[in-house]
CSV table of C-alpha atoms in Angstrom, one decimal:
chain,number,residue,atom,x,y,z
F,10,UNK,CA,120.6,83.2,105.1
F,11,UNK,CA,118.2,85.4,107.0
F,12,UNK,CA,114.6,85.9,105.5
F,13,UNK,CA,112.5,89.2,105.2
F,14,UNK,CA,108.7,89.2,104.5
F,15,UNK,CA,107.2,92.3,102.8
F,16,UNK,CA,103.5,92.2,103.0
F,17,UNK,CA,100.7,94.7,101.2
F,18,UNK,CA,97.6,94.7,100.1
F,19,UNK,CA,98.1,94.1,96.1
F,20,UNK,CA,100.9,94.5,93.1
F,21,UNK,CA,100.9,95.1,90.2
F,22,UNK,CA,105.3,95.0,89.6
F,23,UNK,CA,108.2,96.3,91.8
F,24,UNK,CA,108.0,99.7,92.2
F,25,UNK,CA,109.5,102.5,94.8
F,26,UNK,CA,107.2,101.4,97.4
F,27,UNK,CA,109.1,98.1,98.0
F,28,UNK,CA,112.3,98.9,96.5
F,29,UNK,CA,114.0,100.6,99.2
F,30,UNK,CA,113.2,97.6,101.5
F,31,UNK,CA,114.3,95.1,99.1
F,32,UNK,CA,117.8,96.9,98.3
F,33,UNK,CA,117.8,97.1,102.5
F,34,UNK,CA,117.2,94.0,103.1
F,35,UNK,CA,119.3,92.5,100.6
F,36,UNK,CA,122.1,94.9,101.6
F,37,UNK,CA,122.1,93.7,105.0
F,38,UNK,CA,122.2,89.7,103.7
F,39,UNK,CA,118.6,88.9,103.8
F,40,UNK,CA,116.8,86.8,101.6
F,41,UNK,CA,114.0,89.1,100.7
F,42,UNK,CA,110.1,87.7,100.3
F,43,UNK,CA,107.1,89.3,99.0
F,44,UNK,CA,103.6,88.6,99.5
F,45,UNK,CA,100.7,90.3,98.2
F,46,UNK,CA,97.7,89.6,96.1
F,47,UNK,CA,99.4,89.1,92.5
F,48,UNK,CA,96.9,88.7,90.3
F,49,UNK,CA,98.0,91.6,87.9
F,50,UNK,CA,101.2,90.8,88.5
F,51,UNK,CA,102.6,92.2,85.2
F,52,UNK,CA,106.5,91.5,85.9
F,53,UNK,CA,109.4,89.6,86.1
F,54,UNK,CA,110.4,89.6,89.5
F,55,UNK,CA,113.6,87.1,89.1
F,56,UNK,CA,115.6,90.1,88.2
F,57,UNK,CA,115.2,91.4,91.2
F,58,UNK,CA,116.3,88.4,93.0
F,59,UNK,CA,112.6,88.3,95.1
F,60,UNK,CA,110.4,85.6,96.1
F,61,UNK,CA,106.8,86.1,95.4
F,62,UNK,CA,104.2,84.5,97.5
F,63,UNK,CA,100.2,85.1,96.4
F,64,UNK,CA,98.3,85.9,98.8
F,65,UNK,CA,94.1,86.5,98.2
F,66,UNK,CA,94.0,90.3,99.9
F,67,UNK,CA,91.7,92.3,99.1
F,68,UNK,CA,91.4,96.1,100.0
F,69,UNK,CA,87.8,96.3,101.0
F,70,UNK,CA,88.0,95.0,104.9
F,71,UNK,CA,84.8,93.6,105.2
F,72,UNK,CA,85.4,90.9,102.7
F,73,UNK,CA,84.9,87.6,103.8
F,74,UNK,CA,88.3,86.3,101.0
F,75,UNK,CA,90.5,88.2,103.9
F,76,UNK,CA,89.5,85.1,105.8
F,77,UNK,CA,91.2,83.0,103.2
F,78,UNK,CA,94.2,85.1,103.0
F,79,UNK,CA,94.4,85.0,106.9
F,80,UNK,CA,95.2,81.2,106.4
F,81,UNK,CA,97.0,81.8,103.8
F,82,UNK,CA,99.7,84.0,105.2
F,83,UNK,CA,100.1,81.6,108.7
F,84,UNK,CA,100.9,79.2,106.6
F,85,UNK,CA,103.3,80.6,104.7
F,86,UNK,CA,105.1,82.3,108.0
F,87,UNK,CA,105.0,78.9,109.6
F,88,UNK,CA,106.6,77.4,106.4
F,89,UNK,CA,109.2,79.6,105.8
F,90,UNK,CA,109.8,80.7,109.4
F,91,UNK,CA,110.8,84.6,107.9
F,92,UNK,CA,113.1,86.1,110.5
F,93,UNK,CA,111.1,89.6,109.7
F,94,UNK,CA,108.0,90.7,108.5
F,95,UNK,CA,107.4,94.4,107.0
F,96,UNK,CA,103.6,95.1,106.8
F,97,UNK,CA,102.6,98.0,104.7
F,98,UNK,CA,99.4,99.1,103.5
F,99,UNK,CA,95.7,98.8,106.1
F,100,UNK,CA,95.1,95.0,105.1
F,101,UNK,CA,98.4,94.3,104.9
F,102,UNK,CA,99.2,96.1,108.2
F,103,UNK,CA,96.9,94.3,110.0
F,104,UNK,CA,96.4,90.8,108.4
F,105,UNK,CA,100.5,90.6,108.7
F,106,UNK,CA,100.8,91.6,111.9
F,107,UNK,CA,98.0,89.1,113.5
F,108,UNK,CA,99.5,86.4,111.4
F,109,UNK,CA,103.3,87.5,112.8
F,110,UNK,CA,101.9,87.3,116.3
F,111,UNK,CA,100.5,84.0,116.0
F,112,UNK,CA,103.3,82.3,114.0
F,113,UNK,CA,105.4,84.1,116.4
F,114,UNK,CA,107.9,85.8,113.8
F,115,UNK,CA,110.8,87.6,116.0
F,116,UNK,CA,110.4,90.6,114.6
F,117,UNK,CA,107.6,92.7,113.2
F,118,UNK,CA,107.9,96.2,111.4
F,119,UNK,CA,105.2,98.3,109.8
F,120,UNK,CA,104.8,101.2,107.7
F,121,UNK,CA,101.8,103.4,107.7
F,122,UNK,CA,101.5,104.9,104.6
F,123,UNK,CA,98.8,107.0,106.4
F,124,UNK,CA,97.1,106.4,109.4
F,125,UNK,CA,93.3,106.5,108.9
F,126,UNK,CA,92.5,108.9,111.8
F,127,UNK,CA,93.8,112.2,111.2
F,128,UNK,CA,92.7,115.7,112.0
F,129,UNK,CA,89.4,116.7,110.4
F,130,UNK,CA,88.4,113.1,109.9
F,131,UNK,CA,84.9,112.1,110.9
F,132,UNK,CA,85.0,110.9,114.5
F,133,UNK,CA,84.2,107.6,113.8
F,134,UNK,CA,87.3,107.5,112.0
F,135,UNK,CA,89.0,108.7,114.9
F,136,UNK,CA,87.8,106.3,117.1
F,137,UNK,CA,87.5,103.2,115.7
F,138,UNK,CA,91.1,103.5,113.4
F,139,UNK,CA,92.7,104.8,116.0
F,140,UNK,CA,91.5,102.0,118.6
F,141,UNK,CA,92.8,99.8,115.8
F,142,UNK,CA,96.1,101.2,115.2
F,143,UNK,CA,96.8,101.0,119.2
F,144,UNK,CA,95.8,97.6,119.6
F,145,UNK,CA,97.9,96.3,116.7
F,146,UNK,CA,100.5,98.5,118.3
F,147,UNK,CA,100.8,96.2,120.5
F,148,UNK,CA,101.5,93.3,118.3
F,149,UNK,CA,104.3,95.8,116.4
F,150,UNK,CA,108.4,95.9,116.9
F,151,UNK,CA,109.1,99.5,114.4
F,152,UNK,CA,106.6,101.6,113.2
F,153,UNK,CA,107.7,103.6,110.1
F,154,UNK,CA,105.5,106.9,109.7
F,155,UNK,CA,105.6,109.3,106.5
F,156,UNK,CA,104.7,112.5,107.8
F,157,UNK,CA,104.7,114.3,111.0
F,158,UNK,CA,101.0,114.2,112.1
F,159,UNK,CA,101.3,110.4,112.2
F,160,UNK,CA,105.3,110.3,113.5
F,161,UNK,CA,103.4,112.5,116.7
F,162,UNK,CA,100.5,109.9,117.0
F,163,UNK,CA,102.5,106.7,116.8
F,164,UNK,CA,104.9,108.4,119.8
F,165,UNK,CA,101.4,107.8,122.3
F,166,UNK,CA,101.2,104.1,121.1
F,167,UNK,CA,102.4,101.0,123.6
F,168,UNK,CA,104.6,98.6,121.2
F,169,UNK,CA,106.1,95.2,121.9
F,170,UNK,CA,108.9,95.3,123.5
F,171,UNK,CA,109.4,98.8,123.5
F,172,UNK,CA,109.3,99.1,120.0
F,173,UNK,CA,110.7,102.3,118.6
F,174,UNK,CA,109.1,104.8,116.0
F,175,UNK,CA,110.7,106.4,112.9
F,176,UNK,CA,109.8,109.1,110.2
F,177,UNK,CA,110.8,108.8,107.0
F,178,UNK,CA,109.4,111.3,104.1
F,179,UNK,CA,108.0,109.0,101.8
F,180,UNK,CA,108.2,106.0,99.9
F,181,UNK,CA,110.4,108.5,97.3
F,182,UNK,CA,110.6,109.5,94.0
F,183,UNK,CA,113.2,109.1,91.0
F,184,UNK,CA,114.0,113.0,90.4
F,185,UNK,CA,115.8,112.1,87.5
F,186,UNK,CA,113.3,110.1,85.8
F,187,UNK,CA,110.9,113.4,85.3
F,188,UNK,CA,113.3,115.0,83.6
F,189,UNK,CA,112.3,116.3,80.0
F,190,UNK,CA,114.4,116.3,77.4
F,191,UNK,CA,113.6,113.7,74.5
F,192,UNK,CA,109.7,114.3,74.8
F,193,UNK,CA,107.7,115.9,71.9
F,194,UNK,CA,105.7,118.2,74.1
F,195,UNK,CA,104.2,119.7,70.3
F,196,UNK,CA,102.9,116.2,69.2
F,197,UNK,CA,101.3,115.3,72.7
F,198,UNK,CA,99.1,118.6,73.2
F,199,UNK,CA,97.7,118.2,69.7
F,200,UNK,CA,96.8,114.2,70.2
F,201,UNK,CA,94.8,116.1,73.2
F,202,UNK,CA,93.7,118.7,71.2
F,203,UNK,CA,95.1,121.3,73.7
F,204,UNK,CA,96.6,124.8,71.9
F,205,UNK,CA,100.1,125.9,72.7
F,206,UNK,CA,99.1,128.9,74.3
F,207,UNK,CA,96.6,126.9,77.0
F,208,UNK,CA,97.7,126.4,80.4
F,209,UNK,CA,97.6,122.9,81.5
F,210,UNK,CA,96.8,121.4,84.8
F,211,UNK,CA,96.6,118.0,85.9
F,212,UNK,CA,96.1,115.6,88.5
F,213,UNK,CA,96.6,111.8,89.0
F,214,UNK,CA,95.3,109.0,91.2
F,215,UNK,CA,91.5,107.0,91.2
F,216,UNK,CA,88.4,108.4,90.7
F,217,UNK,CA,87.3,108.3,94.4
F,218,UNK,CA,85.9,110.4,96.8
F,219,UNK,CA,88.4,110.7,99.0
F,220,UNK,CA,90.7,112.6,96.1
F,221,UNK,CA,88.2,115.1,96.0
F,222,UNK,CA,87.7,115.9,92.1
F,223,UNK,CA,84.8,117.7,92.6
F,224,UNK,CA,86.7,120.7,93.7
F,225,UNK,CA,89.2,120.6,91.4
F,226,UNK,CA,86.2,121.2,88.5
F,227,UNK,CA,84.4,123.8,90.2
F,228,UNK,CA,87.3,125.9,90.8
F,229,UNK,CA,88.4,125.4,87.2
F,230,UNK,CA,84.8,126.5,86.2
F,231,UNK,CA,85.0,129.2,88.7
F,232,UNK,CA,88.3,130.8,87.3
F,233,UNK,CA,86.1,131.4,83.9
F,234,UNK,CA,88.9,131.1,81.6
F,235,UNK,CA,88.6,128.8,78.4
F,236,UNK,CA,92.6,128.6,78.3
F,237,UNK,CA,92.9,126.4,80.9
F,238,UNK,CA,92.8,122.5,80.2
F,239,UNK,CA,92.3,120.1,83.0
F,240,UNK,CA,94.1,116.2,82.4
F,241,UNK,CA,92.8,114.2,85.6
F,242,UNK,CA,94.5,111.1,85.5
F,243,UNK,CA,93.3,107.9,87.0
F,244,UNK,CA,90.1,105.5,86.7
F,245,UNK,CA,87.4,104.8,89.2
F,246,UNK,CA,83.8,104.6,90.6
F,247,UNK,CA,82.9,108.4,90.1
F,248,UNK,CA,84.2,109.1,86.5
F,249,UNK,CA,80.6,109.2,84.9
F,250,UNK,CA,79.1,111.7,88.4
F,251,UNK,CA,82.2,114.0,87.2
F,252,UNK,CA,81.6,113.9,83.5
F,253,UNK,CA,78.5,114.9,84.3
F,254,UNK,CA,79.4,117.5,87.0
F,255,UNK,CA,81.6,119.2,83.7
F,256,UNK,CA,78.9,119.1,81.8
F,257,UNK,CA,76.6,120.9,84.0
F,258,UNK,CA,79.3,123.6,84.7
F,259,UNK,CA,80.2,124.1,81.0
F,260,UNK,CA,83.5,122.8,80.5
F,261,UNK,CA,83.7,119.2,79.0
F,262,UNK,CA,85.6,120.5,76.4
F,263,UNK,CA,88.2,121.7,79.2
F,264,UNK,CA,88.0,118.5,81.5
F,265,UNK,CA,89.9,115.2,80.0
F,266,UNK,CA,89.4,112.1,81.8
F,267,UNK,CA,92.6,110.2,80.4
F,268,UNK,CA,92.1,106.8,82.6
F,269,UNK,CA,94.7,104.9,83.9
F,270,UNK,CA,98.1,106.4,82.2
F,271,UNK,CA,101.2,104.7,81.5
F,272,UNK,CA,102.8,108.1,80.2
F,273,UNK,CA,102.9,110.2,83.4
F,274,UNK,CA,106.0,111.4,83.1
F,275,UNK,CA,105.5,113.1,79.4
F,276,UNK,CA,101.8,114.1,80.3
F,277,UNK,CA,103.5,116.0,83.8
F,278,UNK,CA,106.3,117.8,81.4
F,279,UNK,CA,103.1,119.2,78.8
F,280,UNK,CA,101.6,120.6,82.5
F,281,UNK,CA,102.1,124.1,83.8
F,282,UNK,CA,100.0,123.6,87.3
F,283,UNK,CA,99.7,120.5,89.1
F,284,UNK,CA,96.1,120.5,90.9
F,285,UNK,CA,94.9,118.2,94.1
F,286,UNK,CA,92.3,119.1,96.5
F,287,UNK,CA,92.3,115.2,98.1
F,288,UNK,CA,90.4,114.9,101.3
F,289,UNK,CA,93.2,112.7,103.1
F,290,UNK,CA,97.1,111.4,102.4
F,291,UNK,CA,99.8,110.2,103.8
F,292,UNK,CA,102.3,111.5,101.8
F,293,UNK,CA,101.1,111.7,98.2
F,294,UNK,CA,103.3,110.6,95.6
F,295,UNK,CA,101.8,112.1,92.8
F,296,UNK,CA,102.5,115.7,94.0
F,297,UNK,CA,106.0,114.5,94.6
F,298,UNK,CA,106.5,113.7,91.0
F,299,UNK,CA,104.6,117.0,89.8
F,300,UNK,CA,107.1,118.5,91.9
F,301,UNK,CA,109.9,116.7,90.2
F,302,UNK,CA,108.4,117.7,87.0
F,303,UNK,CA,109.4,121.0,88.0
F,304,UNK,CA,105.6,122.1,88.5
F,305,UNK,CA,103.7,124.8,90.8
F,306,UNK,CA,101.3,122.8,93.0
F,307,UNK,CA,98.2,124.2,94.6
F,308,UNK,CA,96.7,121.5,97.1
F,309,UNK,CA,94.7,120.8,99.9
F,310,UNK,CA,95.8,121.6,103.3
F,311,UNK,CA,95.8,118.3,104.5
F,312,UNK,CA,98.3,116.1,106.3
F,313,UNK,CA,101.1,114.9,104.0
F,314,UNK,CA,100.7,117.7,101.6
F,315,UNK,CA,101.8,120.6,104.1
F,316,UNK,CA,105.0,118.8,104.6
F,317,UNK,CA,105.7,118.4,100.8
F,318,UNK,CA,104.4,122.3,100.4
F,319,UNK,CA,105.7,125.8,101.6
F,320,UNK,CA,102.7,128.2,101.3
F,321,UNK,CA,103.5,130.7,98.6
F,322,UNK,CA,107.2,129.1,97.7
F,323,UNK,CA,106.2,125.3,96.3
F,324,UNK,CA,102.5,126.1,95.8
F,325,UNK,CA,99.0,127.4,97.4
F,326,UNK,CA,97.3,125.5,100.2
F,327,UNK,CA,93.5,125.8,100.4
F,328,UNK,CA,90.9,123.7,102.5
F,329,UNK,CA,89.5,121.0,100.5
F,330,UNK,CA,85.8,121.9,99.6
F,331,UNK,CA,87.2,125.9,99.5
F,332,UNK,CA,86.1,126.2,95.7
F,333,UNK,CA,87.1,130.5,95.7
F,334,UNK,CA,90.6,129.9,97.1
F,335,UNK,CA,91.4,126.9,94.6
F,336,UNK,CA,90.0,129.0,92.2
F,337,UNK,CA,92.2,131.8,93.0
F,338,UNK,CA,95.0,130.6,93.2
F,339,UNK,CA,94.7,128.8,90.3
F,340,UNK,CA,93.8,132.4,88.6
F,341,UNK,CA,97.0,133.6,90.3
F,342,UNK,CA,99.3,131.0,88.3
F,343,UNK,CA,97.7,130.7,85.1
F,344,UNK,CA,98.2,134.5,85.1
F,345,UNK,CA,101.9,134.8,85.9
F,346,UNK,CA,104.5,132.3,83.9
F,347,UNK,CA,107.3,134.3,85.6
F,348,UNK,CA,105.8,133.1,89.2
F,349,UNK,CA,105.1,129.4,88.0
F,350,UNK,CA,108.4,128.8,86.7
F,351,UNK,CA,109.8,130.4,90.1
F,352,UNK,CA,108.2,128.4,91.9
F,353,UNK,CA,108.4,125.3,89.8
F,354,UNK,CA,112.3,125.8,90.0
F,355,UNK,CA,112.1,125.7,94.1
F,356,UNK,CA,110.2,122.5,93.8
F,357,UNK,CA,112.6,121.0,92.0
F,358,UNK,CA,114.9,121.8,94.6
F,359,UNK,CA,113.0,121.0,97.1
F,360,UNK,CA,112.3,117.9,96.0
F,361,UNK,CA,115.9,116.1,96.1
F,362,UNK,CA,115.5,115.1,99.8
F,363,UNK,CA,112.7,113.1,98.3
F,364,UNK,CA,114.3,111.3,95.8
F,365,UNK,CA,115.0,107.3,96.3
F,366,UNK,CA,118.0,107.3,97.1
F,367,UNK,CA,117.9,109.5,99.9
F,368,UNK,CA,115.0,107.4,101.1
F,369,UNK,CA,116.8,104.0,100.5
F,370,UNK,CA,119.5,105.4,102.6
F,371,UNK,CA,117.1,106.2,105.5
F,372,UNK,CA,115.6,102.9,105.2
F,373,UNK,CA,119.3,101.0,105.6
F,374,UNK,CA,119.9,103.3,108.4
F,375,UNK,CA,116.5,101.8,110.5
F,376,UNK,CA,117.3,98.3,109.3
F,377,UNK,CA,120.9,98.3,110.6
F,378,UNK,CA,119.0,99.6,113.7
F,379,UNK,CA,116.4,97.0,114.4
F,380,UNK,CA,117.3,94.0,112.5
C-alpha cells in the first residue's frame, strides 16, 4: 500500500483541515500518515484509521527546537519511505518540504493556507516571504492556494518538475452542523447577562495583533449604542491591552472576552452580526461558519475575506484601521433586522460551495491528478 504524509505545524484532534486529504488519500488506497507537534493531542485517532507521528514544531520560526524537529521529520521520511508528502501550515511548509527534498520523497504537495506576502503587507514581508515562498517553490510538486490573490502569485513561481498550481476555496465548513434547532438561545444570553432585545455581535480567533481587535472596540464604542453586546472569542497575548482599551472607551460592560470556546456553534446562533476587522487571512474559517450560522458579516477588506464577501449582499467591507466605516456599518445592521436577516439568508446560500464536501470533492479531483 501506498503511503501519504500530512505535515503541519500542531494538533490538537482531526478536524476539516486534514479531513479532506485523509478521506482523499484513503479513497485513492493510500495509507494515510500524520505528523505534527501532538502534545495536546486530545483524540482518538484510530477511528480514523491514521498514523500519528510527533513531531517537536513549533510555530515561532526562530526557535532553535525546529532544529530538533528537522531531524526528526528525515528520519521518519527515511523510515517510512512515504510515497507523498502534503505540507500545510509556514513551519510545516517549509520544514516538510526541505526534509522531502533531502530524503528524496517522489512527490511533494503544499498548501498555503495564506501566503505571508500579500498586498498591503510591510515590504519586508514582501520581500523576504516572498523570496522564501520561491525558493521552496522550487523544492515543491502542487501547490494548493485558498484564495485568488495567492492562486495569481503562485502562477509566477518556478516548481520542480513543472509542478502545477490549484485553487481550492478553503479548507471548508460543515453547513449543516450550524444549524440551530435544539439550542436554548433564552438560557445562553441570560448566563451572559445579554437582554433579548440587544443585538449581538461576535468574533472568534486569538487575541493577536494580526486579528485586529482594536478596531472592532472602537467602532463598537463609536456606534454609541448600549444595545449592542460584543462576544470576542479566542485567548491570547493582548486580552489584558483590550480590557483595558474597553475600559477606557466605556464599554466593559458591552465587551465579553469568552476565551477559548468549545460552544461556537450555539454562541454563533445567539449572534445577529458577525464582526472581523483582521489585518491578514488566507481564507478565514471563522467567517465561513458565521456565515453558515446564517449571519451578516462586516469585515475587513483584505485578501480571503473579499472572496467569502459581496459588498452590500453577504456583508460590509471596510479597511482595517477604518474605525467610522466599521462603525457605520455596524450602525446600519443593528438598525435594520429586515436587512440582517436578508442578507444573513444570502449567506447561507452562498455558503454551500463551501461546505466539506464540496471541498473533499475538489481535493479527490487534484489527487487523482498528481498522485
Amino acid at each position: 500500500m501506498k503511503k501519504m504524509l500530512f505535515i503541519t505545524n500542531i494538533s490538537k484532534r482531526i478536524t476539516n483541515f486534514s479531513m479532506p486529504s485523509m478521506k482523499a488519500a484513503q479513497k485513492l488506497g493510500y495509507e494515510f500518515h500524520m505528523a505534527a507537534n501532538f502534545s495536546n493531542f486530545t483524540e482518538d485517532a484510530s477511528k480514523y484509521n491514521v498514523k500519528l507521528h510527533h513531531i517537536d514544531l513549533e510555530r515561532n520560526p526562530l526557535s532553535f527546537k525546529n532544529l530538533k524537529a528537522y531531524k526528526q521529520m528525515i528520519t521518519l521520511l527515511e523510515d517510512e519511505k512515504f510515497d507523498v508528502i502534503h505540507c500545510n501550515t509556514p513551519i510545516g511548509g517549509m520544514l516538510g518540504r526541505l526534509c522531502g527534498k533531502k530524503a528524496k520523497v517522489p512527490k511533494v504537495m503544499y498548501t498555503a493556507h495564506g501566503f505571508h506576502f500579500y498586498e498591503g503587507a510591510s515590504l519586508i514581508n514582501n520581500v523576504i516571504f516572498k523570496s522564501a515562498e520561491k525558493w521552496m517553490a522550487h523544492y515543491t510538486d502542487t501547490i494548493i492556494t485558498m484564495n485568488q490573490e495567492d492562486f495569481q502569485a503562485a502562477q509566477n513561481f518556478k516548481m520542480r518538475k513543472n509542478g502545477k498550481v490549484y485553487f481550492i476555496p478553503g479548507v471548508g465548513v460543515d453547513t449543516k452542523l450550524f444549524k440551530t434547532k435544539g439550542i436554548d438561545k433564552r438560557s445562553l444570553r441570560n448566563s451572559l447577562n445579554i437582554e433579548e432585545e440587544d443585538v449581538v455581535l461576535i468574533s472568534m480567533g486569538d487575541l493577536i495583533q494580526r486579528k485586529n481587535y482594536e478596531t472592532s472596540i472602537r467602532a463598537i464604542a463609536k456606534v454609541n449604542n448600549p444595545k449592542l453586546q460584543y462576544l470576542i472569542c479566542g485567548s491570547g497575548p493582548k486580552l489584558e491591552a483590550l480590557q483595558a482599551l474597553t475600559k477606557e472607551l466605556g464599554i466593559e460592560k458591552q465587551v465579553h472576552f469568552l476565551g477559548f470556546r468549545t460552544d461556537i456553534k450555539e454562541l454563533l446562533a445567539i449572534a445577529d452580526i458577525f464582526l472581523f476587522t483582521t489585518y491578514q487571512e488566507g481564507l478565514p474559517r471563522s467567517m465561513m461558519e458565521g456565515m453558515a450560522a446564517g449571519l451578516p458579516c462586516v469585515a475587513s477588506r483584505v485578501r480571503g475575506n473579499i472572496d467569502l464577501i459581496e459588498e452590500g449582499k453577504s456583508g460590509y467591507l471596510c479597511e482595517p484601521v477604518d474605525v467610522q466605516g466599521f462603525s457605520e456599518a455596524i450602525n446600519t445592521l443593528a438598525n435594520d433586522k429586515e436587512l440582517m436577516k436578508r442578507i444573513g439568508d444570502f449567506n447561507l446560500d452562498k455558503i454551500k460551495m463551501f461546505d466539506t464536501k464540496k471541498i473533499m470533492e475538489k481535493m479527490l479531483e487534484i489527487y487523482k491528478r498528481e498522485i
